[in-house]
Amino acid sequence: MDSQQFREFGKLAIDFVADFYDSVRERDVLPSVEPGYLSRILPEEAPEEPQDWKKVFEDFKEKILPGVTAWHSPQFHGYFPCGTSFPSIVASLLTDGLGMVGVTWIASPVCTELEVVTLNWLGKLLGLPEEFLNCSPGPGGGVIQGSASEAVLVCLLAAKDKTIRRLKALNEDLDEDQTKIKLVAYTSDQCNSAIEKSGVLGSMKMRLLKADHLGRLRAQTLTEAFEEDKRKGLIPCYVVATLGTTGLCAFDPLEELGPICETENVWLHVDAAYAGAAFLCPEYRYLMEGISYADSFSFNAHKWLLVNLACSPMWVKDSLDLIKAFDVQRIYLNDINLKVKIPDYRHWQLPLGRRFRALKLWMVMKTYGASGLKKHIRNQVNLAQYFAKLVRSDERFLVDPEPSMGLVCIRLVGGDELTRTLLNNLLEKKKLFMVAAFSKGRLIIRIVIGSQFTTHSDVEVTWKLIRDEADNIGA
Ligand code: PLP
């Protein structure tokens, strides 16, 4: 493909994406394909000969597109939102167009420098303590990880290294291997699967402690777990608190958990994958009270901040903890003498190569402005409240627990079986998508306001579909 063909193909693709969003309400939320559909219609071998791009694009529309779930339909209410916006899409295109790998500063100075600037901007907007910021005089700073999973794992590995260094300083004969197997991590049973997986990947026992009736990990539970393990000769090392759990969007109280971690020299990581974006709005910052106790904090801008996947900003109070844990040198990675404080980000993450992720964050922050981003968050919270109000007007339904951010959990008073039938029937019709969770032992349907295009009338459409199905099943 030459640059002229690229111009034509690219323009067609941009028009396609614009049309895709303009017609987002016309598509079923769930695709009508059966598992294995693609293998049946694609050839078994890769094409030997080059194909004309126009034909390839037709193939894309005919074969690939039908398998796409409409995440940006206002009737998509599953999981948490998948961030997207036009400026972010353009930034992704430019990033790929520039085609560079930011392994060191000199490998593309702007890759490192824009990340520093945007994470300072964003950290300030979120109200993070100054010590987390690159612009603070200390060793704190922000970096963009590819996912919340990576952030949690990187911090777990750094916590392991830090604990071993601390114990070694107390006892230079310490057997590191024997000590490592005694380290324990803690989180709540409401944690995302990614947290549990970080324990598996990082070879650290991860205890899922029982959350309270509102889905929060409480101080007493954590203290008891620490005490129990210490009695067994084990060593508490790492705690992951969640601000906005995946099931119910519950918030672990950092002001309770933080002092315990501080006293016990345990690394506290805060996973705010979805709800972290809400801290742009000062009225929600009470939910992160105690954040100054945290060693690290991460959230997914690619969930609720209109930035496309993947963009998980993470801040640490002491980047030396990462560098000491992950610094592996090679002569080909030697940077020029920078003479100013600039992070060598390859020590802050799992991969060596770095994508220019800061560009989309920068584009989004500039084109929306802080005011536009706050408006987006507040609008989605208001829509969730409106949906909850509609549900409460029907006595066959319960909203339980209280709506949190853009999430409303509902169930039928008629019981779990009826709620399950309602969900299954709705999914079969493909007009709505949502997933189930449990609250206080009862099955609930999670309805997340997922699309940035959602309006009050879209919320009414969702409610009508649910209510009509409740009529159908005689709820
Ligand atoms: N933590 C929470 C609270 C989440 O909701 C999710 C995903 O929904 C994750 C972690 C995992 O995020 P990622 O896919 O970026 O690893």
XYZ file of N, CA and C and ligand atoms in Angstrom, residues 80 147-149 192 194-195 242 244-246 271 273 300 302-303 312, ligand 1:
67
model
N -18.010 -2.468 33.063
C -17.867 -1.028 33.227
C -17.640 -0.441 31.838
N -2.879 -1.740 31.871
C -4.109 -2.258 32.482
C -4.000 -2.163 33.993
N -5.152 -2.232 34.638
C -5.164 -2.278 36.100
C -4.427 -3.530 36.568
N -4.560 -4.612 35.790
C -3.895 -5.871 36.151
C -2.387 -5.664 36.244
N -11.583 -7.453 42.046
C -11.631 -7.910 40.659
C -10.744 -9.144 40.509
N -8.527 -9.643 38.556
C -7.146 -9.240 38.267
C -6.283 -9.222 39.534
N -6.903 -8.926 40.651
C -6.135 -8.815 41.897
C -5.711 -10.224 42.338
N -9.912 -1.539 47.095
C -10.611 -1.158 45.856
C -11.518 0.041 46.107
N -14.424 1.371 44.270
C -15.342 1.077 43.173
C -15.199 -0.367 42.731
N -15.702 -1.290 43.557
C -15.550 -2.714 43.222
C -16.356 -3.057 41.963
N -15.938 -4.121 41.301
C -16.548 -4.458 40.024
C -18.011 -4.893 40.202
N -6.775 0.233 43.978
C -7.283 -0.067 42.636
C -8.607 0.677 42.466
N -10.053 1.255 39.361
C -10.093 1.090 37.906
C -11.226 1.875 37.254
N -8.296 3.237 35.511
C -8.316 3.034 34.062
C -8.962 4.234 33.386
N -9.158 4.389 30.496
C -9.890 3.771 29.382
C -11.227 3.177 29.817
N -11.617 3.434 31.048
C -12.974 3.041 31.426
C -13.895 4.259 31.358
N -3.895 3.031 31.665
C -4.112 2.902 33.110
C -3.066 3.718 33.874
N -10.136 -3.615 39.031
C -11.425 -3.308 38.900
C -12.160 -2.705 40.060
C -12.089 -3.528 37.684
O -13.377 -3.237 37.570
C -11.367 -4.101 36.609
C -12.037 -4.354 35.317
O -13.202 -4.131 35.139
C -10.013 -4.416 36.807
C -9.431 -4.165 38.018
C -9.202 -5.051 35.714
O -8.861 -4.081 34.789
P -7.881 -4.391 33.566
O -8.702 -5.074 32.536
O -7.420 -3.025 33.123
O -6.756 -5.227 34.043
